[in-house]
mmCIF file of C-alpha atoms in Angstrom:
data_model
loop_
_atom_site.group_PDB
_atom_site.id
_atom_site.type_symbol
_atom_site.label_atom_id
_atom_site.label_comp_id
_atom_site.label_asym_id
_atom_site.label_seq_id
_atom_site.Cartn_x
_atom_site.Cartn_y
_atom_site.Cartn_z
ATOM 1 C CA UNK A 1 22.566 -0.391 -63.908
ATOM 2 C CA UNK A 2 25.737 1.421 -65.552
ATOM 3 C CA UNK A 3 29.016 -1.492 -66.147
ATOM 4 C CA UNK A 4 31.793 0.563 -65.237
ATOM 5 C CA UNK A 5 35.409 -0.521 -64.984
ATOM 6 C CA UNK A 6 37.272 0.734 -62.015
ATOM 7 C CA UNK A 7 40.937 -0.098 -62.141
ATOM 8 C CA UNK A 8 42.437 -1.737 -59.169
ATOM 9 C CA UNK A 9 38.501 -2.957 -58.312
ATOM 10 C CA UNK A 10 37.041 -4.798 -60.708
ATOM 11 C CA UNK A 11 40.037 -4.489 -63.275
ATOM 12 C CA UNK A 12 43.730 -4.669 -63.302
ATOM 13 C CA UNK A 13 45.615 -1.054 -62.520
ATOM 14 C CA UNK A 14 47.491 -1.381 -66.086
ATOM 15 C CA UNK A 15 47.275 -3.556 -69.179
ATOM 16 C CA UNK A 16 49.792 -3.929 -72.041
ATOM 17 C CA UNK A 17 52.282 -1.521 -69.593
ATOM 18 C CA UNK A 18 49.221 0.986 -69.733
ATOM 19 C CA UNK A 19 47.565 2.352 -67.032
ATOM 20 C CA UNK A 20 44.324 1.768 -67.365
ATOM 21 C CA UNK A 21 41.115 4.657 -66.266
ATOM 22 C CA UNK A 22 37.947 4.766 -65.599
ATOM 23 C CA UNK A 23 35.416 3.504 -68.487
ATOM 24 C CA UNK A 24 31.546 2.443 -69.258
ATOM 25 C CA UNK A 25 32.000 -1.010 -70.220
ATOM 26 C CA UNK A 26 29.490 -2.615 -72.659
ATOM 27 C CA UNK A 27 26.099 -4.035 -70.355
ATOM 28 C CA UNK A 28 26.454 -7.845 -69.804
ATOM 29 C CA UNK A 29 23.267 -9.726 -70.898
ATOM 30 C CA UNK A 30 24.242 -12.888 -68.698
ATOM 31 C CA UNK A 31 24.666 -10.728 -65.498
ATOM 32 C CA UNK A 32 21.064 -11.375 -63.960
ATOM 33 C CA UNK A 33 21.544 -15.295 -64.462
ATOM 34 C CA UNK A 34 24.935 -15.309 -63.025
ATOM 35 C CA UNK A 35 23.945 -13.182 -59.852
ATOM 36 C CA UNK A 36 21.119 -15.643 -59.520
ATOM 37 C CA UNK A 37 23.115 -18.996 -59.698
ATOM 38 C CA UNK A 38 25.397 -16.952 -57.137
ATOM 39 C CA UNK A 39 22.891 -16.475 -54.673
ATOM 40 C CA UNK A 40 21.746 -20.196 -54.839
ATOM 41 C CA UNK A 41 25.217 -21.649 -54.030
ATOM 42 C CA UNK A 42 25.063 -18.851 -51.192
ATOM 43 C CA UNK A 43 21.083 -20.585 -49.708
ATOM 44 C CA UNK A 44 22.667 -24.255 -50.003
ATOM 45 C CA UNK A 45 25.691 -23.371 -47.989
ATOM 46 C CA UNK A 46 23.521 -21.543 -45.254
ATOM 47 C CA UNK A 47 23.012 -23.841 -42.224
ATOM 48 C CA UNK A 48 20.039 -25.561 -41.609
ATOM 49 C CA UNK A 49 17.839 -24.235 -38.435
ATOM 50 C CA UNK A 50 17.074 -27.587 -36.140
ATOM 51 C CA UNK A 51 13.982 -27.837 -34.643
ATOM 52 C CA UNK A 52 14.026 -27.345 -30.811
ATOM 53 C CA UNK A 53 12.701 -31.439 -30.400
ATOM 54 C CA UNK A 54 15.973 -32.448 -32.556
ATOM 55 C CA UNK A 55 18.385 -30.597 -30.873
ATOM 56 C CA UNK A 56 19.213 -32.284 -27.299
ATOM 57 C CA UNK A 57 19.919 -31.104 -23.981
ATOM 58 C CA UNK A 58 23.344 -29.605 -25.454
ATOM 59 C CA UNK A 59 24.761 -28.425 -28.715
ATOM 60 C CA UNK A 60 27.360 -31.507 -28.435
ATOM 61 C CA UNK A 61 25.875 -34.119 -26.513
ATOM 62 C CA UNK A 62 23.252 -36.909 -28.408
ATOM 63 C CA UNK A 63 21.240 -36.658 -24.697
ATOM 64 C CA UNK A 64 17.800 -36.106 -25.670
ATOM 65 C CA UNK A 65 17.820 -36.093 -29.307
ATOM 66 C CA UNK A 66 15.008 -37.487 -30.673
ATOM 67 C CA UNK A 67 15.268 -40.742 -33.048
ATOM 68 C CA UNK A 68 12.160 -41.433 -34.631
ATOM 69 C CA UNK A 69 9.863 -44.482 -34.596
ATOM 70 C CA UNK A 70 11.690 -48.102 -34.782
ATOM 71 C CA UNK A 71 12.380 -49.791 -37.356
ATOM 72 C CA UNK A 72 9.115 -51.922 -38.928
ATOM 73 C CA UNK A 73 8.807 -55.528 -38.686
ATOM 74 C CA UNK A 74 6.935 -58.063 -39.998
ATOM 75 C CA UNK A 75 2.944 -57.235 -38.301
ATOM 76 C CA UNK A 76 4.350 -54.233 -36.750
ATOM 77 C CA UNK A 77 5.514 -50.767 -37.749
ATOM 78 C CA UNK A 78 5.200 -48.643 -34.455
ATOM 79 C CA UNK A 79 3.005 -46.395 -35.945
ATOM 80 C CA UNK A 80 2.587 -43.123 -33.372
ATOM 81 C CA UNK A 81 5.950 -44.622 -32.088
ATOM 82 C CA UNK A 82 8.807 -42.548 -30.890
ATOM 83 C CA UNK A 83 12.679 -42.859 -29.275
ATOM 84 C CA UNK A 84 14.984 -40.722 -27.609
ATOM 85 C CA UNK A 85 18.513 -40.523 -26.761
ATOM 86 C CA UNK A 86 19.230 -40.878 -22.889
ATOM 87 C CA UNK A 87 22.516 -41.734 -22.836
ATOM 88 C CA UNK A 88 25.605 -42.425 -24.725
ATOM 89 C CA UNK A 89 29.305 -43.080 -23.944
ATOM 90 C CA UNK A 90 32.414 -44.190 -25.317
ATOM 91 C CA UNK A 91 33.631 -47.970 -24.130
ATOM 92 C CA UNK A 92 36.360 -49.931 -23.738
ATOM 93 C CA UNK A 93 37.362 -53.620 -24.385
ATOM 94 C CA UNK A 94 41.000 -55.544 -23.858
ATOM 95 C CA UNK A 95 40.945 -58.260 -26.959
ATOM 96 C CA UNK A 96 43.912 -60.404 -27.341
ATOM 97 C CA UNK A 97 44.725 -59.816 -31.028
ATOM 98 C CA UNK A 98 44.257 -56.278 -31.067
ATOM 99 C CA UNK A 99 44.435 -54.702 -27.630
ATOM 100 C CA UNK A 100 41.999 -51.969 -26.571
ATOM 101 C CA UNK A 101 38.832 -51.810 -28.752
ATOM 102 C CA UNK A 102 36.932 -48.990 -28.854
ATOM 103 C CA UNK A 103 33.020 -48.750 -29.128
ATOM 104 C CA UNK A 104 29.721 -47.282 -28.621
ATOM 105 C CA UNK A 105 27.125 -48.033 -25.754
ATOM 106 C CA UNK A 106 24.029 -45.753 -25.999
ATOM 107 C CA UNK A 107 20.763 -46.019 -23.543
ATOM 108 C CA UNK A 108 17.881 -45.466 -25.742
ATOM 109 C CA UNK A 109 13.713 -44.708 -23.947
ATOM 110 C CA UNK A 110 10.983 -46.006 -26.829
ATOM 111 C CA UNK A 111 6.979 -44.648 -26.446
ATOM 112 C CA UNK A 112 3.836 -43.945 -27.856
ATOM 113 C CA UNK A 113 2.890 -41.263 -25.305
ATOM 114 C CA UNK A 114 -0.144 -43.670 -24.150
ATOM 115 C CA UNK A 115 1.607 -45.846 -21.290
ATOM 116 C CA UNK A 116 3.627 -48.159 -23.531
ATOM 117 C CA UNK A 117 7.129 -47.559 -23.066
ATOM 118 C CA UNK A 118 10.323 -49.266 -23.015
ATOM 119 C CA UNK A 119 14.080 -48.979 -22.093
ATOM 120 C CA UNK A 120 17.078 -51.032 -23.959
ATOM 121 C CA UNK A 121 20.807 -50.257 -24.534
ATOM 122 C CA UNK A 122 22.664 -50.738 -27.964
ATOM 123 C CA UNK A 123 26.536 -51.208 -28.449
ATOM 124 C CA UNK A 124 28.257 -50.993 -31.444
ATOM 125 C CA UNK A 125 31.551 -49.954 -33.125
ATOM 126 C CA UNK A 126 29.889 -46.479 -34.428
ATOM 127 C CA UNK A 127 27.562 -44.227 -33.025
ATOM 128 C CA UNK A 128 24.522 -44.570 -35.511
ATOM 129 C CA UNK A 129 24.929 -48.189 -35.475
ATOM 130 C CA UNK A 130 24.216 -48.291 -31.533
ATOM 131 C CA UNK A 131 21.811 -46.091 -31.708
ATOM 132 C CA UNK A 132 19.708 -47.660 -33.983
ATOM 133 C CA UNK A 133 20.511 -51.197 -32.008
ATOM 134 C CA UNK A 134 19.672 -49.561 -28.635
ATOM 135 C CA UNK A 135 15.974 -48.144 -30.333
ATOM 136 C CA UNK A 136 14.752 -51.598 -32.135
ATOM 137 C CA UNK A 137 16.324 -53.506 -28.544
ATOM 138 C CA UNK A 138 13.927 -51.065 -26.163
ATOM 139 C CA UNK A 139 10.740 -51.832 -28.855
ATOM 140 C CA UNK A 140 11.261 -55.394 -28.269
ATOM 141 C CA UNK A 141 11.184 -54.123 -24.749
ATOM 142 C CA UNK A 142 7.901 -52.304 -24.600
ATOM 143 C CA UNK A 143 5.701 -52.689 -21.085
ATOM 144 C CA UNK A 144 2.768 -50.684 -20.364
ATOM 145 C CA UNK A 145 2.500 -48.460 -17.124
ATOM 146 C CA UNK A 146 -1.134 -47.419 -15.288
ATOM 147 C CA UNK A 147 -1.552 -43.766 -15.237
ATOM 148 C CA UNK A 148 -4.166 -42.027 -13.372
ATOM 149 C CA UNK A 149 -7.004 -40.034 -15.799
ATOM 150 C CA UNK A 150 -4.584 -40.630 -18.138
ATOM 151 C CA UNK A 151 -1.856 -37.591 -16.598
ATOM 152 C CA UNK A 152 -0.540 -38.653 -13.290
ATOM 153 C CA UNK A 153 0.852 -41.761 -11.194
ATOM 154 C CA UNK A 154 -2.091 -43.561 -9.001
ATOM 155 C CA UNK A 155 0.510 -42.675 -5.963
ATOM 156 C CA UNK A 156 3.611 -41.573 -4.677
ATOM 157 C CA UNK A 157 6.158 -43.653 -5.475
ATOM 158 C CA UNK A 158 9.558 -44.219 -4.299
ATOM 159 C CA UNK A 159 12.287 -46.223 -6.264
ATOM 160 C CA UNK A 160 15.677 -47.314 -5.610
ATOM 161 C CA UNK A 161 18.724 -48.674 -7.675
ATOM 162 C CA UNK A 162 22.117 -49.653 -6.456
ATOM 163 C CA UNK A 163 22.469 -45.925 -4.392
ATOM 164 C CA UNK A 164 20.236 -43.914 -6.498
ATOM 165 C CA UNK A 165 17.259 -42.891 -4.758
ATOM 166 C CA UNK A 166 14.104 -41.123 -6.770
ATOM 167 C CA UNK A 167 11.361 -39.305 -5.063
ATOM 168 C CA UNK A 168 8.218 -39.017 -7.684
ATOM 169 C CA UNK A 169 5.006 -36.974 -6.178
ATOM 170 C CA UNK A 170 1.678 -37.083 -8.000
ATOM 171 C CA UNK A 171 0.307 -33.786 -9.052
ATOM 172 C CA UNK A 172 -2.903 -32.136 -10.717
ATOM 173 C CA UNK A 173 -3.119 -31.233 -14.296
ATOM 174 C CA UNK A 174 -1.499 -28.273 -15.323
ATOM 175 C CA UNK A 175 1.876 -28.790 -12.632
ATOM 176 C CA UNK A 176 3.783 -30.182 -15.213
ATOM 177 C CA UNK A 177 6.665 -32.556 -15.183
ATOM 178 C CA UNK A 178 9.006 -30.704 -12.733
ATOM 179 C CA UNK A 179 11.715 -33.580 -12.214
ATOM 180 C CA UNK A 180 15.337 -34.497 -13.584
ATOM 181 C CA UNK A 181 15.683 -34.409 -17.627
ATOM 182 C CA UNK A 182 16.186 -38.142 -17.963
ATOM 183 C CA UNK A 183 12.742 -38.374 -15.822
ATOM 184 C CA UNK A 184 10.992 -35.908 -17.998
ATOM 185 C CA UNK A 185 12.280 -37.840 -21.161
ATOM 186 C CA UNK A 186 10.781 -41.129 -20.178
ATOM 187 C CA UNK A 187 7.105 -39.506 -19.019
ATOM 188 C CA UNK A 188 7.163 -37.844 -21.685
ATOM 189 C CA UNK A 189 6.819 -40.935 -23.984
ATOM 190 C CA UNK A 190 4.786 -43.240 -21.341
ATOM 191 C CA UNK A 191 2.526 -40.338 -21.664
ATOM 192 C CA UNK A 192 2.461 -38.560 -18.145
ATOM 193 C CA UNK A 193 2.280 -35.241 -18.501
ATOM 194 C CA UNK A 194 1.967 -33.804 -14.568
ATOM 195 C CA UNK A 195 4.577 -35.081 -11.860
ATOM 196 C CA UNK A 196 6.881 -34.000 -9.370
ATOM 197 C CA UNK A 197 10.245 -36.000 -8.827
ATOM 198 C CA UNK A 198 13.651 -35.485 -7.163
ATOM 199 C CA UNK A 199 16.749 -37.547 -7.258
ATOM 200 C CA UNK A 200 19.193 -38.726 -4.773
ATOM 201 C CA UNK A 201 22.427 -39.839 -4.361
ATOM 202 C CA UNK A 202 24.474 -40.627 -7.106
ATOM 203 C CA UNK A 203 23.278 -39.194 -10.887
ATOM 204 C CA UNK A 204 23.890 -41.745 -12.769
ATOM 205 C CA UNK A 205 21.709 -41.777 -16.014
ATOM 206 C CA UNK A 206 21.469 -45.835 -16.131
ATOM 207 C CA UNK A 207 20.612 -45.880 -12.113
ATOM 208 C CA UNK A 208 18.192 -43.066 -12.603
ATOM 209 C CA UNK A 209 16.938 -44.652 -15.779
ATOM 210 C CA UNK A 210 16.453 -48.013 -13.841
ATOM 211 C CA UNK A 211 15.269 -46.158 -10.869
ATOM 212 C CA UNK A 212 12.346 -44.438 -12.638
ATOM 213 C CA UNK A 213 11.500 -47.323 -15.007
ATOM 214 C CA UNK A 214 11.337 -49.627 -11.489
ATOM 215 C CA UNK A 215 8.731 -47.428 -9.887
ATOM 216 C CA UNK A 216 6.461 -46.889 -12.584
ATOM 217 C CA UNK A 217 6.342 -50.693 -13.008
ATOM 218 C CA UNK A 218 5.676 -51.143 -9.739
ATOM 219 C CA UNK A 219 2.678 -48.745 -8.844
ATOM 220 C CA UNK A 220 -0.513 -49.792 -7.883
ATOM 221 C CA UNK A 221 -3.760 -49.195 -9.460
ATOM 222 C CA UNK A 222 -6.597 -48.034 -7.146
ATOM 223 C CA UNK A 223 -8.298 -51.642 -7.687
ATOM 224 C CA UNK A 224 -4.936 -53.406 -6.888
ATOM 225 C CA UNK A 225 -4.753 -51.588 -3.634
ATOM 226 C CA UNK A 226 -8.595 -51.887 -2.759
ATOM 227 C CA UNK A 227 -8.426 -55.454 -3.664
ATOM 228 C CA UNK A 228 -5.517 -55.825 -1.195
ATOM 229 C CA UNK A 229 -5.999 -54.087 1.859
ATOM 230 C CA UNK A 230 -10.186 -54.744 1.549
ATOM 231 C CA UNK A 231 -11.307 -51.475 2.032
ATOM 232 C CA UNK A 232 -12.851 -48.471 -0.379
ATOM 233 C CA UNK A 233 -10.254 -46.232 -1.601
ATOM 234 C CA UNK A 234 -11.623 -42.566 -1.804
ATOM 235 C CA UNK A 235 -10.451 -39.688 -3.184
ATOM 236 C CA UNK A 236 -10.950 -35.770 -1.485
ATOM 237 C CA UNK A 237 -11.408 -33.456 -3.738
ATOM 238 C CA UNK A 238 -10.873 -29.359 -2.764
ATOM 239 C CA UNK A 239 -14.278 -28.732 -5.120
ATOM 240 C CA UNK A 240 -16.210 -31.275 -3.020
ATOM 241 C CA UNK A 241 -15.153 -30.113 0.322
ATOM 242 C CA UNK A 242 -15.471 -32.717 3.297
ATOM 243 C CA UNK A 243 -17.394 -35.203 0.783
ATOM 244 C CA UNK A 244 -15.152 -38.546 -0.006
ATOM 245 C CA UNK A 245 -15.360 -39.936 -3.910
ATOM 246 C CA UNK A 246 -14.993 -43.834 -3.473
ATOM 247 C CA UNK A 247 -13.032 -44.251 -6.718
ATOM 248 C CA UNK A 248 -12.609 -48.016 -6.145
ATOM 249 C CA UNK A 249 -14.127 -51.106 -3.771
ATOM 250 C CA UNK A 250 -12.870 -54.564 -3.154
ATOM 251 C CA UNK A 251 -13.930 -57.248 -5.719
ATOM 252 C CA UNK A 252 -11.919 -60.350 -4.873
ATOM 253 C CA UNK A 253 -12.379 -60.196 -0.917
ATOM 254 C CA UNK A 254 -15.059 -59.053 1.852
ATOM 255 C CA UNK A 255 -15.009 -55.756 2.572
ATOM 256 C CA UNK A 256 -13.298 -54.892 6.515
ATOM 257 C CA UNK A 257 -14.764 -52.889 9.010
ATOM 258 C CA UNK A 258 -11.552 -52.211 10.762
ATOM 259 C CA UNK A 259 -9.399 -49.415 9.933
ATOM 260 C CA UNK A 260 -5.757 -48.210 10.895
ATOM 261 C CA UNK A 261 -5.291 -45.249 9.956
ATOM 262 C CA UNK A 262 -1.185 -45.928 9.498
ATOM 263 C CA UNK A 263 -1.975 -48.319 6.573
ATOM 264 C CA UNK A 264 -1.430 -45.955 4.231
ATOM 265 C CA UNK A 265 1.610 -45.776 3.173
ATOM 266 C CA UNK A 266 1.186 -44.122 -1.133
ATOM 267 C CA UNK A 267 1.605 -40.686 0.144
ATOM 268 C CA UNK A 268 5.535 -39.828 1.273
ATOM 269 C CA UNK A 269 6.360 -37.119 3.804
ATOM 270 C CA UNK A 270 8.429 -34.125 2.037
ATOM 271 C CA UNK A 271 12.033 -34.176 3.046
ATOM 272 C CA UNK A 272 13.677 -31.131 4.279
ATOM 273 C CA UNK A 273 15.471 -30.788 0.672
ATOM 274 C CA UNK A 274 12.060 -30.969 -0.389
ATOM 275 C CA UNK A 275 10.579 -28.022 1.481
ATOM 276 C CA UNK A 276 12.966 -25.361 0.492
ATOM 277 C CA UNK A 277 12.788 -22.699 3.222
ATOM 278 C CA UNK A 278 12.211 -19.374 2.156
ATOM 279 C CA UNK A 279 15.663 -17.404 2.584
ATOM 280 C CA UNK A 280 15.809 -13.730 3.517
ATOM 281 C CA UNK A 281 16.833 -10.933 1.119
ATOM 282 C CA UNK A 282 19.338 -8.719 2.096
ATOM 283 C CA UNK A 283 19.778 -5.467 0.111
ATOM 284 C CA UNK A 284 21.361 -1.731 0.408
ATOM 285 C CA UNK A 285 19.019 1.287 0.216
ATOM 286 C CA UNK A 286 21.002 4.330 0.857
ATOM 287 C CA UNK A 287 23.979 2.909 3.523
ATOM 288 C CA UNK A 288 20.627 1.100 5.523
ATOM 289 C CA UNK A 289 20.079 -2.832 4.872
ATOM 290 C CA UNK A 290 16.881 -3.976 4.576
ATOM 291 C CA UNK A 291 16.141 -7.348 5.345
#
């Protein structure tokens, strides 16, 4: 490549009170290094791509960011561990030497996708300081939860905390988790991957955190409720037509002979919200509306 000197460009207009032309200028043998240290400050100030996982529900909000295992202690390390954000506000408190005191309260959801999971909140003066209190808190936390062939509830559960109300349906493999973001969060990490769940009332992410958490405690196994109401419980199966599959039989009680058939109450109704009636289109073709 030809140096050239192009006054006004790369060179002042006059020099000495000359005015200064156009000119080869002698080749620089330190040009190819410079350009190269050039275009290595230009890389480091580029902006690192996030991965989808580490990036949240929003661009601003730490909802759904994803934290990493806990912190190791002594016999434990939470190997195949992993946290994420649910929650996190700014908080007030009236002290007497200083007035209003600001802080942190975040509500963090800890799992190893295999039915241990567990809840906790943190509060600190900074963010990363409650954060990291909320995540070792909800490992201290850690219950396990039954899941059916390892994908789905046992049943259809229905929760309630203060006036939040979730719905959660059990589905076949391959549905997916079709239910409020908070609700995905924490299958997710208890490691359900197929449900169906609605929410009601007020939105809340600590009621619908509790909500959730409270019903997938409190299922029953299919043992639990044979056990209970002393009676086979059997599964129908589209494949197997008409044919029943006892998946469970009393152990700690005789078996009954009676049966009512309103003693069954795992499977809930849809609600009207639940049913979503078709609506009909209504487009123009030509000045004639087609319904």
């Amino acid at each position: 490549m030809i140096a050239m000197t192009w006054p006004g460009l790369n060179a002042p207009v006059t020099k000495d009170r000359e005015v200064l032309t156009i000119q080869q200028r002698e080749p620089d043998p330190n040009r190819e290094e410079k350009l190269r240290e050039i275009r290595e400050t230009w890389d480091k100030k580029k902006r690192r791509r996030v991965a989808i996982e580490d990036r949240g529900w929003t661009s601003r909000s730490w909802g759904g960011r994803m934290l990493g295992p806990p912190d190791p202690i002594p016999g434990e390390n939470f190997e195949g561990f992993d946290s994420c954000v649910l929650h996190m506000r700014r908080v007030f408190n009236m002290v007497g030497s200083i007035g209003r005191k600001r802080s942190m309260s975040a509500l963090v959801v800890v799992g190893n996708r295999n039915g241990a999971v567990g809840v906790s909140f943190g509060k600190a003066p900074d963010v990363i300081s409650a954060l990291r209190k909320a995540k070792n808190r909800a490992a201290n936390n850690i219950q396990y939860i039954e899941r059916y062939n390892d994908h789905t509830i046992f049943h259809d559960i229905e929760s309630k905390f203060n006036v939040t109300r979730v719905r959660m349906k059990k589905q076949n493999k391959g549905h997916g988790l079709r239910c409020h973001r908070i609700i995905q969060e924490i299958c997710k990490l208890a490691g359900i991957k197929d449900i169906y769940a609605r929410v009601y009332g007020n939105t809340n992410p600590i009621s619908i955190t509790m909500a959730t958490m409270n019903g997938l405690l409190g299922q029953e196994t299919h043992q639990q409720i044979a056990d209970r109401k002393g009676l086979h419980v059997v599964e129908l199966r589209e494949e197997c037509g008409s044919l029943p599959i006892i998946v469970a039989s009393p152990q700690k009680r005789a078996l009954r002979e009676d049966v009512d058939e309103e003693e069954w109450p795992k499977e809930l109704p849809l609600e009207y919200q639940e049913e979503k009636p078709k609506r009909k289109r209504k487009f123009h073709t030509q000045g004639k509306i087609v319904v």
